[in-house]
mmCIF file of C-alpha atoms and ligand atoms in Angstrom:
data_model
loop_
_atom_site.group_PDB
_atom_site.id
_atom_site.type_symbol
_atom_site.label_atom_id
_atom_site.label_comp_id
_atom_site.label_asym_id
_atom_site.label_seq_id
_atom_site.Cartn_x
_atom_site.Cartn_y
_atom_site.Cartn_z
ATOM 1 C CA ALA B 1098 73.061 115.659 94.733
ATOM 2 C CA LEU B 1099 70.811 114.681 92.122
ATOM 3 C CA SER B 1100 70.494 117.876 90.902
ATOM 4 C CA ARG B 1101 74.439 118.380 89.787
ATOM 5 C CA SER B 1102 74.951 119.363 86.613
ATOM 6 C CA TRP B 1103 77.029 117.294 84.592
ATOM 7 C CA GLU B 1104 79.874 119.732 83.862
ATOM 8 C CA GLU B 1105 80.148 120.279 88.120
ATOM 9 C CA VAL B 1106 80.752 116.313 88.246
ATOM 10 C CA ARG B 1107 83.299 116.533 85.649
ATOM 11 C CA ALA B 1108 84.660 118.868 88.088
ATOM 12 C CA ASP B 1109 84.736 116.431 90.679
ATOM 13 C CA PHE B 1110 88.192 114.666 88.659
ATOM 14 C CA PRO B 1111 91.082 116.957 88.891
ATOM 15 C CA ILE B 1112 93.125 115.285 86.157
ATOM 16 C CA LEU B 1113 90.768 116.192 83.416
ATOM 17 C CA ALA B 1114 91.749 119.787 83.794
ATOM 18 C CA GLN B 1115 95.492 118.482 82.499
ATOM 19 C CA SER B 1116 96.828 119.963 79.544
ATOM 20 C CA ILE B 1117 98.227 117.474 77.362
ATOM 21 C CA HIS B 1118 100.879 118.427 74.641
ATOM 22 C CA GLY B 1119 99.624 121.750 75.260
ATOM 23 C CA HIS B 1120 96.124 121.007 74.796
ATOM 24 C CA PRO B 1121 93.593 120.215 77.319
ATOM 25 C CA LEU B 1122 92.870 116.397 78.018
ATOM 26 C CA ALA B 1123 90.296 114.425 75.959
ATOM 27 C CA TYR B 1124 90.147 111.444 78.417
ATOM 28 C CA LEU B 1125 88.282 108.347 76.314
ATOM 29 C CA ASP B 1126 90.316 106.004 77.758
ATOM 30 C CA THR B 1127 87.743 105.045 80.300
ATOM 31 C CA ALA B 1128 87.493 101.248 79.056
ATOM 32 C CA ALA B 1129 90.816 100.750 79.719
ATOM 33 C CA SER B 1130 90.763 103.052 83.303
ATOM 34 C CA ALA B 1131 88.291 105.196 84.304
ATOM 35 C CA GLN B 1132 89.358 108.384 86.250
ATOM 36 C CA MET B 1133 89.049 108.850 89.966
ATOM 37 C CA PRO B 1134 87.082 111.713 91.477
ATOM 38 C CA GLN B 1135 88.600 114.197 94.741
ATOM 39 C CA GLN B 1136 85.959 111.990 96.896
ATOM 40 C CA VAL B 1137 88.093 109.068 96.086
ATOM 41 C CA ILE B 1138 91.834 110.756 96.508
ATOM 42 C CA ASP B 1139 90.380 112.360 99.146
ATOM 43 C CA ARG B 1140 88.978 108.773 100.989
ATOM 44 C CA LEU B 1141 92.782 107.412 100.315
ATOM 45 C CA VAL B 1142 94.497 110.426 101.289
ATOM 46 C CA TRP B 1143 92.345 110.044 104.737
ATOM 47 C CA TYR B 1144 93.119 106.062 105.087
ATOM 48 C CA HIS B 1145 97.427 106.809 104.501
ATOM 49 C CA SER B 1146 96.967 109.615 107.061
ATOM 50 C CA THR B 1147 95.368 108.567 109.820
ATOM 51 C CA LEU B 1148 94.468 104.591 109.351
ATOM 52 C CA HIS B 1149 97.175 102.716 107.298
ATOM 53 C CA SER B 1150 98.235 99.716 109.180
ATOM 54 C CA ASN B 1151 97.199 95.991 108.826
ATOM 55 C CA VAL B 1152 93.892 94.627 108.964
ATOM 56 C CA HIS B 1153 92.495 91.071 110.422
ATOM 57 C CA ARG B 1154 95.240 90.901 113.347
ATOM 58 C CA GLY B 1155 96.098 93.734 115.276
ATOM 59 C CA VAL B 1156 94.745 94.335 118.881
ATOM 60 C CA HIS B 1157 95.853 98.190 118.308
ATOM 61 C CA THR B 1158 93.458 100.675 117.777
ATOM 62 C CA LEU B 1159 94.730 101.840 114.366
ATOM 63 C CA SER B 1160 94.548 97.880 113.222
ATOM 64 C CA GLN B 1161 91.269 97.718 114.205
ATOM 65 C CA ARG B 1162 90.109 101.279 112.900
ATOM 66 C CA ALA B 1163 91.527 100.047 109.088
ATOM 67 C CA THR B 1164 90.162 96.446 109.678
ATOM 68 C CA GLN B 1165 86.783 98.237 110.432
ATOM 69 C CA ALA B 1166 87.046 100.614 106.916
ATOM 70 C CA PHE B 1167 88.073 97.776 104.860
ATOM 71 C CA GLU B 1168 85.423 95.148 105.748
ATOM 72 C CA ASP B 1169 82.905 98.245 105.246
ATOM 73 C CA VAL B 1170 84.167 98.299 101.751
ATOM 74 C CA ARG B 1171 82.685 94.656 101.521
ATOM 75 C CA LEU B 1172 79.024 95.440 102.848
ATOM 76 C CA LYS B 1173 79.378 98.130 100.156
ATOM 77 C CA VAL B 1174 80.280 95.555 97.254
ATOM 78 C CA LYS B 1175 77.610 93.323 98.624
ATOM 79 C CA ASN B 1176 74.949 96.364 98.332
ATOM 80 C CA LEU B 1177 76.596 97.037 95.009
ATOM 81 C CA LEU B 1178 75.713 93.877 93.644
ATOM 82 C CA ASN B 1179 73.087 93.069 95.704
ATOM 83 C CA ALA B 1180 74.960 89.638 97.158
ATOM 84 C CA ARG B 1181 73.025 87.994 99.297
ATOM 85 C CA SER B 1182 76.237 87.475 101.963
ATOM 86 C CA LEU B 1183 79.196 89.451 102.491
ATOM 87 C CA LYS B 1184 80.863 85.061 102.509
ATOM 88 C CA GLU B 1185 80.001 86.142 98.874
ATOM 89 C CA CYS B 1186 82.175 89.000 98.529
ATOM 90 C CA ILE B 1187 85.839 88.258 97.988
ATOM 91 C CA PHE B 1188 88.525 90.771 97.341
ATOM 92 C CA THR B 1189 91.226 90.227 94.764
ATOM 93 C CA GLY B 1190 93.455 91.674 93.116
ATOM 94 C CA GLY B 1191 91.281 92.451 89.895
ATOM 95 C CA THR B 1192 89.535 90.844 87.329
ATOM 96 C CA THR B 1193 91.956 88.759 86.149
ATOM 97 C CA ASP B 1194 93.393 87.774 89.569
ATOM 98 C CA ALA B 1195 89.162 86.867 89.954
ATOM 99 C CA ILE B 1196 88.948 85.008 87.139
ATOM 100 C CA ASN B 1197 92.742 82.667 87.461
ATOM 101 C CA LEU B 1198 91.011 82.197 91.273
ATOM 102 C CA VAL B 1199 87.513 80.561 89.548
ATOM 103 C CA ALA B 1200 89.201 79.007 86.885
ATOM 104 C CA HIS B 1201 92.238 76.978 89.220
ATOM 105 C CA SER B 1202 90.213 76.647 92.030
ATOM 106 C CA PHE B 1203 87.157 75.856 90.124
ATOM 107 C CA GLY B 1204 88.901 73.835 88.024
ATOM 108 C CA LYS B 1205 90.958 71.525 90.926
ATOM 109 C CA ALA B 1206 87.673 70.714 92.288
ATOM 110 C CA PHE B 1207 85.094 70.369 89.263
ATOM 111 C CA LEU B 1208 87.213 70.044 85.890
ATOM 112 C CA LYS B 1209 87.723 66.449 84.911
ATOM 113 C CA GLU B 1210 89.948 64.867 82.002
ATOM 114 C CA GLY B 1211 87.341 65.206 78.702
ATOM 115 C CA ASP B 1212 85.118 67.942 80.351
ATOM 116 C CA ARG B 1213 84.413 71.151 78.399
ATOM 117 C CA VAL B 1214 84.379 75.000 79.253
ATOM 118 C CA LEU B 1215 82.049 76.891 77.050
ATOM 119 C CA LEU B 1216 83.369 80.641 76.783
ATOM 120 C CA SER B 1217 82.635 83.311 73.870
ATOM 121 C CA ALA B 1218 84.139 84.685 70.966
ATOM 122 C CA LEU B 1219 84.065 88.156 73.059
ATOM 123 C CA GLU B 1220 86.353 87.276 75.788
ATOM 124 C CA HIS B 1221 89.401 89.233 77.110
ATOM 125 C CA HIS B 1222 91.807 87.009 77.331
ATOM 126 C CA ALA B 1223 91.561 87.525 81.432
ATOM 127 C CA ASN B 1224 88.667 85.137 80.490
ATOM 128 C CA ILE B 1225 90.118 83.010 77.683
ATOM 129 C CA VAL B 1226 94.260 82.092 79.335
ATOM 130 C CA PRO B 1227 93.123 80.870 82.595
ATOM 131 C CA TRP B 1228 91.109 78.862 81.346
ATOM 132 C CA GLN B 1229 93.310 77.337 78.638
ATOM 133 C CA ARG B 1230 95.879 76.592 81.257
ATOM 134 C CA ILE B 1231 93.507 74.886 83.711
ATOM 135 C CA CYS B 1232 92.087 72.697 80.844
ATOM 136 C CA GLU B 1233 95.695 71.961 79.835
ATOM 137 C CA GLU B 1234 96.375 70.883 82.740
ATOM 138 C CA VAL B 1235 93.263 68.707 83.245
ATOM 139 C CA GLY B 1236 92.784 67.047 79.670
ATOM 140 C CA ALA B 1237 90.067 69.607 79.171
ATOM 141 C CA SER B 1238 89.031 71.686 76.562
ATOM 142 C CA ILE B 1239 87.205 74.781 75.521
ATOM 143 C CA ASP B 1240 84.199 75.416 72.662
ATOM 144 C CA VAL B 1241 83.399 78.993 71.720
ATOM 145 C CA ILE B 1242 80.051 80.658 71.402
ATOM 146 C CA PRO B 1243 80.200 82.484 67.962
ATOM 147 C CA ILE B 1244 79.598 86.303 66.970
ATOM 148 C CA ASN B 1245 78.048 87.769 64.011
ATOM 149 C CA ASP B 1246 79.751 90.515 61.922
ATOM 150 C CA ARG B 1247 78.265 93.140 64.521
ATOM 151 C CA GLY B 1248 80.029 91.829 67.368
ATOM 152 C CA GLU B 1249 77.120 90.122 68.729
ATOM 153 C CA LEU B 1250 77.123 86.777 70.231
ATOM 154 C CA ILE B 1251 74.769 84.131 68.333
ATOM 155 C CA LEU B 1252 72.795 82.023 70.363
ATOM 156 C CA ASP B 1253 70.841 79.454 67.998
ATOM 157 C CA GLY B 1254 73.566 76.957 68.537
ATOM 158 C CA LEU B 1255 73.739 77.311 72.590
ATOM 159 C CA ASP B 1256 71.881 74.374 73.494
ATOM 160 C CA ASP B 1257 74.019 72.028 71.563
ATOM 161 C CA LEU B 1258 77.173 73.803 72.997
ATOM 162 C CA LEU B 1259 76.032 73.132 76.476
ATOM 163 C CA THR B 1260 77.062 69.691 76.670
ATOM 164 C CA GLU B 1261 76.472 66.483 78.907
ATOM 165 C CA ARG B 1262 80.591 67.609 79.672
ATOM 166 C CA THR B 1263 80.212 71.310 80.108
ATOM 167 C CA ARG B 1264 81.478 72.519 83.419
ATOM 168 C CA ILE B 1265 81.244 76.140 82.901
ATOM 169 C CA VAL B 1266 80.053 78.674 80.987
ATOM 170 C CA GLY B 1267 82.328 81.900 80.973
ATOM 171 C CA VAL B 1268 80.838 85.426 79.094
ATOM 172 C CA ASN B 1269 81.262 89.085 79.641
ATOM 173 C CA HIS B 1270 78.886 91.106 80.670
ATOM 174 C CA VAL B 1271 80.067 94.078 77.809
ATOM 175 C CA SER B 1272 82.898 93.430 75.357
ATOM 176 C CA ASN B 1273 85.539 95.808 76.439
ATOM 177 C CA ALA B 1274 86.944 95.527 72.494
ATOM 178 C CA LEU B 1275 83.345 95.986 71.117
ATOM 179 C CA GLY B 1276 80.992 97.737 73.368
ATOM 180 C CA THR B 1277 78.502 94.926 73.381
ATOM 181 C CA VAL B 1278 76.083 94.409 75.949
ATOM 182 C CA ASN B 1279 75.915 90.338 75.983
ATOM 183 C CA PRO B 1280 72.399 88.905 76.658
ATOM 184 C CA ILE B 1281 73.488 87.074 80.111
ATOM 185 C CA GLU B 1282 70.392 86.560 81.491
ATOM 186 C CA GLU B 1283 69.409 84.462 78.883
ATOM 187 C CA ILE B 1284 72.809 82.316 78.743
ATOM 188 C CA ILE B 1285 72.676 81.781 82.661
ATOM 189 C CA ALA B 1286 68.861 80.856 82.079
ATOM 190 C CA ARG B 1287 70.120 78.380 79.523
ATOM 191 C CA ALA B 1288 73.304 77.337 81.244
ATOM 192 C CA HIS B 1289 71.154 76.522 84.455
ATOM 193 C CA ALA B 1290 68.350 74.641 82.674
ATOM 194 C CA ARG B 1291 71.201 72.103 82.396
ATOM 195 C CA ASP B 1292 72.636 72.649 85.744
ATOM 196 C CA ILE B 1293 75.814 74.309 84.633
ATOM 197 C CA PRO B 1294 76.865 77.691 86.408
ATOM 198 C CA VAL B 1295 77.852 80.897 84.581
ATOM 199 C CA LEU B 1296 81.165 83.230 85.363
ATOM 200 C CA ILE B 1297 80.662 86.836 84.481
ATOM 201 C CA ASP B 1298 83.076 89.289 83.524
ATOM 202 C CA GLY B 1299 81.759 92.290 84.399
ATOM 203 C CA ALA B 1300 84.749 94.411 84.300
ATOM 204 C CA GLN B 1301 82.512 96.624 81.926
ATOM 205 C CA ALA B 1302 79.761 96.515 83.291
ATOM 206 C CA VAL B 1303 79.825 97.342 86.902
ATOM 207 C CA ALA B 1304 80.981 100.994 86.232
ATOM 208 C CA HIS B 1305 78.078 101.695 83.704
ATOM 209 C CA MET B 1306 74.627 99.976 85.084
ATOM 210 C CA LYS B 1307 73.288 98.709 87.674
ATOM 211 C CA VAL B 1308 74.388 95.345 88.409
ATOM 212 C CA ASP B 1309 72.092 92.712 90.678
ATOM 213 C CA VAL B 1310 73.638 89.390 90.744
ATOM 214 C CA GLN B 1311 70.968 87.304 92.507
ATOM 215 C CA ALA B 1312 68.159 89.019 89.595
ATOM 216 C CA LEU B 1313 71.049 87.682 87.168
ATOM 217 C CA ASP B 1314 71.557 84.363 88.851
ATOM 218 C CA ALA B 1315 74.786 85.100 88.252
ATOM 219 C CA ASP B 1316 77.148 82.044 89.847
ATOM 220 C CA PHE B 1317 80.212 84.114 89.724
ATOM 221 C CA TYR B 1318 80.591 87.657 88.660
ATOM 222 C CA ALA B 1319 84.190 89.629 88.606
ATOM 223 C CA PHE B 1320 85.302 93.199 88.112
ATOM 224 C CA SER B 1321 88.017 95.474 88.914
ATOM 225 C CA SER B 1322 88.182 98.796 91.208
ATOM 226 C CA HIS B 1323 90.097 101.084 88.584
ATOM 227 C CA LYS B 1324 87.314 100.357 86.072
ATOM 228 C CA LEU B 1325 84.596 102.142 88.771
ATOM 229 C CA CYS B 1326 86.437 105.071 89.257
ATOM 230 C CA GLY B 1327 88.332 103.475 91.701
ATOM 231 C CA PRO B 1328 92.221 102.878 92.667
ATOM 232 C CA THR B 1329 94.238 100.044 90.676
ATOM 233 C CA GLY B 1330 95.450 96.669 92.488
ATOM 234 C CA ILE B 1331 91.887 95.952 94.080
ATOM 235 C CA GLY B 1332 88.461 93.891 92.569
ATOM 236 C CA VAL B 1333 86.428 91.989 93.476
ATOM 237 C CA LEU B 1334 84.781 88.207 93.191
ATOM 238 C CA TYR B 1335 81.083 87.336 94.015
ATOM 239 C CA GLY B 1336 80.515 83.829 93.760
ATOM 240 C CA LYS B 1337 77.505 81.787 95.138
ATOM 241 C CA GLU B 1338 77.882 80.247 98.950
ATOM 242 C CA HIS B 1339 77.230 76.580 97.794
ATOM 243 C CA TRP B 1340 79.818 77.141 94.775
ATOM 244 C CA LEU B 1341 82.800 78.377 97.027
ATOM 245 C CA GLU B 1342 82.084 76.381 99.736
ATOM 246 C CA LYS B 1343 82.882 73.519 97.190
ATOM 247 C CA MET B 1344 85.948 75.219 95.885
ATOM 248 C CA PRO B 1345 89.559 74.605 97.517
ATOM 249 C CA PRO B 1346 91.691 77.528 98.140
ATOM 250 C CA TYR B 1347 93.588 79.133 95.693
ATOM 251 C CA ARG B 1348 96.380 81.507 96.910
ATOM 252 C CA SER B 1349 97.413 79.813 100.383
ATOM 253 C CA GLY B 1350 99.816 81.944 103.482
ATOM 254 C CA GLY B 1351 98.177 84.027 106.278
ATOM 255 C CA ASP B 1352 94.926 84.786 106.975
ATOM 256 C CA MET B 1353 92.981 82.340 104.860
ATOM 257 C CA ILE B 1354 93.861 79.415 107.696
ATOM 258 C CA LEU B 1355 92.501 78.784 111.052
ATOM 259 C CA ASN B 1356 94.900 76.870 112.551
ATOM 260 C CA VAL B 1357 97.955 75.699 110.788
ATOM 261 C CA SER B 1358 100.529 72.477 112.254
ATOM 262 C CA TRP B 1359 103.055 70.570 110.825
ATOM 263 C CA GLU B 1360 101.011 67.664 110.648
ATOM 264 C CA GLY B 1361 98.170 69.857 108.743
ATOM 265 C CA THR B 1362 96.070 72.878 107.881
ATOM 266 C CA THR B 1363 92.934 73.859 108.710
ATOM 267 C CA TYR B 1364 91.162 76.355 106.619
ATOM 268 C CA ASN B 1365 89.532 79.739 107.094
ATOM 269 C CA GLY B 1366 85.849 80.328 106.466
ATOM 270 C CA LEU B 1367 84.293 82.468 103.676
ATOM 271 C CA PRO B 1368 85.064 84.721 102.876
ATOM 272 C CA HIS B 1369 88.706 84.809 103.991
ATOM 273 C CA LYS B 1370 89.158 81.253 102.621
ATOM 274 C CA PHE B 1371 90.273 82.954 99.239
ATOM 275 C CA GLU B 1372 91.759 85.745 100.676
ATOM 276 C CA ALA B 1373 95.366 85.549 101.348
ATOM 277 C CA GLY B 1374 98.194 87.619 102.670
ATOM 278 C CA THR B 1375 97.534 91.171 103.499
ATOM 279 C CA PRO B 1376 95.197 93.085 100.931
ATOM 280 C CA SER B 1377 95.579 96.094 98.909
ATOM 281 C CA ILE B 1378 93.504 97.802 102.068
ATOM 282 C CA ALA B 1379 93.875 101.400 100.840
ATOM 283 C CA ALA B 1380 92.957 100.879 97.368
ATOM 284 C CA GLY B 1381 90.020 98.664 98.918
ATOM 285 C CA VAL B 1382 89.113 101.717 101.126
ATOM 286 C CA GLY B 1383 89.161 103.725 98.029
ATOM 287 C CA MET B 1384 87.325 101.673 96.289
ATOM 288 C CA GLY B 1385 84.558 102.583 98.953
ATOM 289 C CA ALA B 1386 84.669 105.398 98.260
ATOM 290 C CA ALA B 1387 84.132 104.887 94.359
ATOM 291 C CA ILE B 1388 81.022 102.990 95.097
ATOM 292 C CA ASP B 1389 79.648 105.786 97.244
ATOM 293 C CA TYR B 1390 80.216 107.897 94.494
ATOM 294 C CA LEU B 1391 78.606 105.751 92.141
ATOM 295 C CA GLN B 1392 75.683 105.242 93.658
ATOM 296 C CA GLU B 1393 75.250 109.071 94.574
ATOM 297 C CA LEU B 1394 74.981 109.937 91.049
ATOM 298 C CA GLY B 1395 72.589 106.967 90.176
ATOM 299 C CA PHE B 1396 73.387 104.251 87.839
ATOM 300 C CA GLU B 1397 70.074 104.902 85.761
ATOM 301 C CA ARG B 1398 71.741 108.385 85.978
ATOM 302 C CA ILE B 1399 74.891 107.467 84.846
ATOM 303 C CA ALA B 1400 73.635 104.984 82.022
ATOM 304 C CA ALA B 1401 71.118 107.404 80.410
ATOM 305 C CA ARG B 1402 74.484 110.476 80.608
ATOM 306 C CA GLU B 1403 76.775 107.493 78.730
ATOM 307 C CA ALA B 1404 74.185 106.188 75.844
ATOM 308 C CA GLU B 1405 73.404 109.650 75.053
ATOM 309 C CA LEU B 1406 77.425 110.502 74.932
ATOM 310 C CA LEU B 1407 78.137 107.134 73.364
ATOM 311 C CA ASP B 1408 74.720 107.985 70.247
ATOM 312 C CA LYS B 1409 76.093 111.214 69.489
ATOM 313 C CA ALA B 1410 79.570 110.136 69.394
ATOM 314 C CA THR B 1411 78.199 107.052 66.664
ATOM 315 C CA GLU B 1412 76.228 109.756 64.780
ATOM 316 C CA ARG B 1413 79.657 111.818 64.373
ATOM 317 C CA LEU B 1414 82.099 109.478 63.551
ATOM 318 C CA SER B 1415 79.696 107.454 60.846
ATOM 319 C CA ALA B 1416 79.544 110.823 59.566
ATOM 320 C CA ILE B 1417 83.494 110.944 58.774
ATOM 321 C CA PRO B 1418 84.102 109.422 55.282
ATOM 322 C CA GLY B 1419 86.990 106.669 55.541
ATOM 323 C CA VAL B 1420 85.418 106.098 59.154
ATOM 324 C CA ARG B 1421 84.304 102.237 59.816
ATOM 325 C CA LEU B 1422 82.586 101.773 63.385
ATOM 326 C CA ILE B 1423 83.685 98.378 64.397
ATOM 327 C CA GLY B 1424 81.344 96.636 66.509
ATOM 328 C CA THR B 1425 78.126 97.734 66.017
ATOM 329 C CA ALA B 1426 75.673 95.578 68.512
ATOM 330 C CA GLU B 1427 72.302 96.809 68.570
ATOM 331 C CA HIS B 1428 72.846 96.558 72.577
ATOM 332 C CA LYS B 1429 76.307 98.725 73.162
ATOM 333 C CA ALA B 1430 77.882 100.551 76.272
ATOM 334 C CA SER B 1431 80.283 102.903 76.621
ATOM 335 C CA VAL B 1432 82.698 101.741 73.448
ATOM 336 C CA LEU B 1433 83.508 103.179 70.371
ATOM 337 C CA SER B 1434 85.824 100.846 68.053
ATOM 338 C CA PHE B 1435 86.841 102.057 64.539
ATOM 339 C CA ASP B 1436 89.046 102.292 61.650
ATOM 340 C CA ILE B 1437 90.122 104.551 59.045
ATOM 341 C CA GLU B 1438 91.050 103.150 55.943
ATOM 342 C CA GLY B 1439 94.501 103.106 55.173
ATOM 343 C CA VAL B 1440 95.603 104.235 58.688
ATOM 344 C CA HIS B 1441 97.300 101.943 61.065
ATOM 345 C CA PRO B 1442 94.995 102.369 64.733
ATOM 346 C CA HIS B 1443 98.219 102.796 66.643
ATOM 347 C CA ASP B 1444 98.876 105.898 64.021
ATOM 348 C CA ILE B 1445 95.296 107.155 64.663
ATOM 349 C CA GLY B 1446 96.253 106.538 68.255
ATOM 350 C CA SER B 1447 99.464 108.860 68.502
ATOM 351 C CA ILE B 1448 97.885 111.905 66.344
ATOM 352 C CA LEU B 1449 95.094 111.735 69.029
ATOM 353 C CA ASP B 1450 97.472 112.075 71.628
ATOM 354 C CA SER B 1451 99.413 114.678 69.798
ATOM 355 C CA GLU B 1452 95.910 116.785 70.653
ATOM 356 C CA GLY B 1453 95.618 115.814 74.052
ATOM 357 C CA VAL B 1454 92.970 112.944 73.076
ATOM 358 C CA ALA B 1455 93.440 110.037 74.674
ATOM 359 C CA ILE B 1456 92.142 106.908 73.025
ATOM 360 C CA ARG B 1457 93.447 103.221 73.073
ATOM 361 C CA ALA B 1458 94.694 101.577 69.907
ATOM 362 C CA GLY B 1459 95.632 98.049 69.424
ATOM 363 C CA HIS B 1460 93.985 94.778 69.933
ATOM 364 C CA HIS B 1461 92.285 95.073 73.370
ATOM 365 C CA CYS B 1462 93.862 91.906 75.049
ATOM 366 C CA ALA B 1463 91.071 90.586 72.503
ATOM 367 C CA GLN B 1464 92.707 89.110 69.866
ATOM 368 C CA PRO B 1465 90.303 86.389 68.771
ATOM 369 C CA VAL B 1466 87.929 89.333 68.253
ATOM 370 C CA MET B 1467 90.056 91.055 66.206
ATOM 371 C CA THR B 1468 90.843 87.653 63.992
ATOM 372 C CA ARG B 1469 87.220 86.814 63.639
ATOM 373 C CA LEU B 1470 86.578 90.215 62.532
ATOM 374 C CA GLY B 1471 89.688 90.507 59.904
ATOM 375 C CA VAL B 1472 91.127 93.460 61.353
ATOM 376 C CA PRO B 1473 94.925 93.769 62.517
ATOM 377 C CA ALA B 1474 93.319 96.118 65.835
ATOM 378 C CA THR B 1475 91.219 99.340 66.460
ATOM 379 C CA ALA B 1476 91.126 102.114 67.602
ATOM 380 C CA ARG B 1477 88.755 102.521 70.676
ATOM 381 C CA ALA B 1478 87.100 105.597 72.158
ATOM 382 C CA SER B 1479 85.368 104.681 75.801
ATOM 383 C CA PHE B 1480 83.272 107.216 77.441
ATOM 384 C CA ALA B 1481 81.696 107.849 81.174
ATOM 385 C CA PHE B 1482 79.291 110.070 82.315
ATOM 386 C CA TYR B 1483 82.216 112.780 83.100
ATOM 387 C CA ASN B 1484 82.986 113.367 79.562
ATOM 388 C CA ASP B 1485 81.248 115.797 77.404
ATOM 389 C CA ASP B 1486 80.300 117.243 73.887
ATOM 390 C CA GLN B 1487 83.736 118.624 73.511
ATOM 391 C CA ASP B 1488 85.365 115.427 74.315
ATOM 392 C CA ILE B 1489 83.288 114.058 71.042
ATOM 393 C CA ASP B 1490 84.458 117.766 68.900
ATOM 394 C CA ARG B 1491 88.411 117.254 69.407
ATOM 395 C CA LEU B 1492 87.816 113.167 68.877
ATOM 396 C CA VAL B 1493 86.115 113.956 65.557
ATOM 397 C CA ALA B 1494 88.820 116.924 65.013
ATOM 398 C CA GLY B 1495 91.235 114.456 65.669
ATOM 399 C CA ILE B 1496 90.303 112.022 63.324
ATOM 400 C CA TYR B 1497 89.833 115.223 60.694
ATOM 401 C CA SER B 1498 93.791 115.718 60.980
ATOM 402 C CA VAL B 1499 94.440 111.796 60.566
ATOM 403 C CA LYS B 1500 92.955 111.933 57.639
ATOM 404 C CA GLU B 1501 94.492 115.063 56.282
ATOM 405 C CA ILE B 1502 98.103 113.500 57.630
ATOM 406 C CA PHE B 1503 97.461 110.188 55.844
ATOM 407 C CA GLY B 1504 95.657 111.920 52.635
ATOM 408 C CA VAL B 1505 92.837 110.026 53.226
HETATM 409 N N1 LIG E 581 88.009 91.369 81.240
HETATM 410 C C1 LIG E 581 87.228 92.807 80.651
HETATM 411 C C2 LIG E 581 86.071 92.503 79.890
HETATM 412 C C3 LIG E 581 88.356 94.125 80.775
HETATM 413 O O1 LIG E 581 87.741 95.216 80.026
HETATM 414 C C4 LIG E 581 89.201 93.789 81.389
HETATM 415 C C5 LIG E 581 90.325 94.734 81.005
HETATM 416 N N2 LIG E 581 90.430 95.218 80.164
HETATM 417 C C6 LIG E 581 89.699 92.772 82.297
HETATM 418 C C7 LIG E 581 88.697 91.356 81.983
HETATM 419 C C8 LIG E 581 91.059 92.478 83.457
HETATM 420 O O2 LIG E 581 90.648 93.376 84.230
HETATM 421 P P1 LIG E 581 92.325 93.625 84.539
HETATM 422 O O3 LIG E 581 93.061 93.895 83.752
HETATM 423 O O4 LIG E 581 91.446 94.829 85.628
HETATM 424 O O5 LIG E 581 92.588 92.028 85.638
#
């Protein structure tokens, strides 16, 4: 498998062979959702056609097989993240759901009036709004690690932001809006020096680099399957066992209990304590196939390939008059945000779409980043290992069409 060319790898993704508006698809929106290789689609078909049934409850064979297949994925997740134990790997609906779990459960247990939560100025709304809600509920408040004009976190004042009342830090590994790779090892070490746990939003990182939660010493790490070449509807919360043990259940119902009576209920052990109701079994099985696929390609190879594509695209776009790159951090992954003087990013997105080039335009669920950088929105091209030089050529050609249409 190691010797497969990138051209062969690209051919694993049937969706990329399509035409959109009469043009071959150039898919540059992986930061929103990565595409699925045939290997993942095949695993979904296998699940739906031979295993589909409910997990954890059945004595019958299909249910046992489905349970086995689903629990096998937990082991794949444990290996992917290098978690210590299966108990630390909780299936959630995605990154948003995982962060809500931590905000509400950790918040209920550990956030009191007057306490503080420290987030970064680069956060996705998914790592802002749940904290705002729990802080409002308990009377806590939020502090923010600032960024410079390049979109890099400024850590000079970090020790002052880690106050006596700071109970948790939340920061993304990679910014979805700008592509900045954040120095999370340093943030975690400095927070731990004051016994403050750290939640990492890994939505934009897991598919693009090797993540080792033990080496990072992250207390919580969240990601979504659909950013990892898997299906939508499932994701993961990694949490250190000693934190998860101390946290109350988040959603309640079947599967998360040991015993229910009208006098009271006892909860199931980890990880099931946090997994109420029937999970997205099929999506989970698909995520397992995606993990297998990426590990077989190898994260070092993936990262090198994507760095090459990002460098090329950065160079090509920088050379176009009127194009401004937004987010020029020294360490970046897979994301190229930009605008064109005199053109709204939505118009850039629409014109590119008419030429079969899929990018995202908007605030990328990171409005505070846009506000800080003084732009209403950006156009964002994002890359995966399955992109190629032609995709970049098409992006560049599309940008020249935009300039021509707008006369800029
Ligand atoms: N955080 C980051 C950094 C993201 O990029 C995203 C997805 N755009 C999310 C959180 C939310 O992920 P999901 O929509 O899969 O819950």
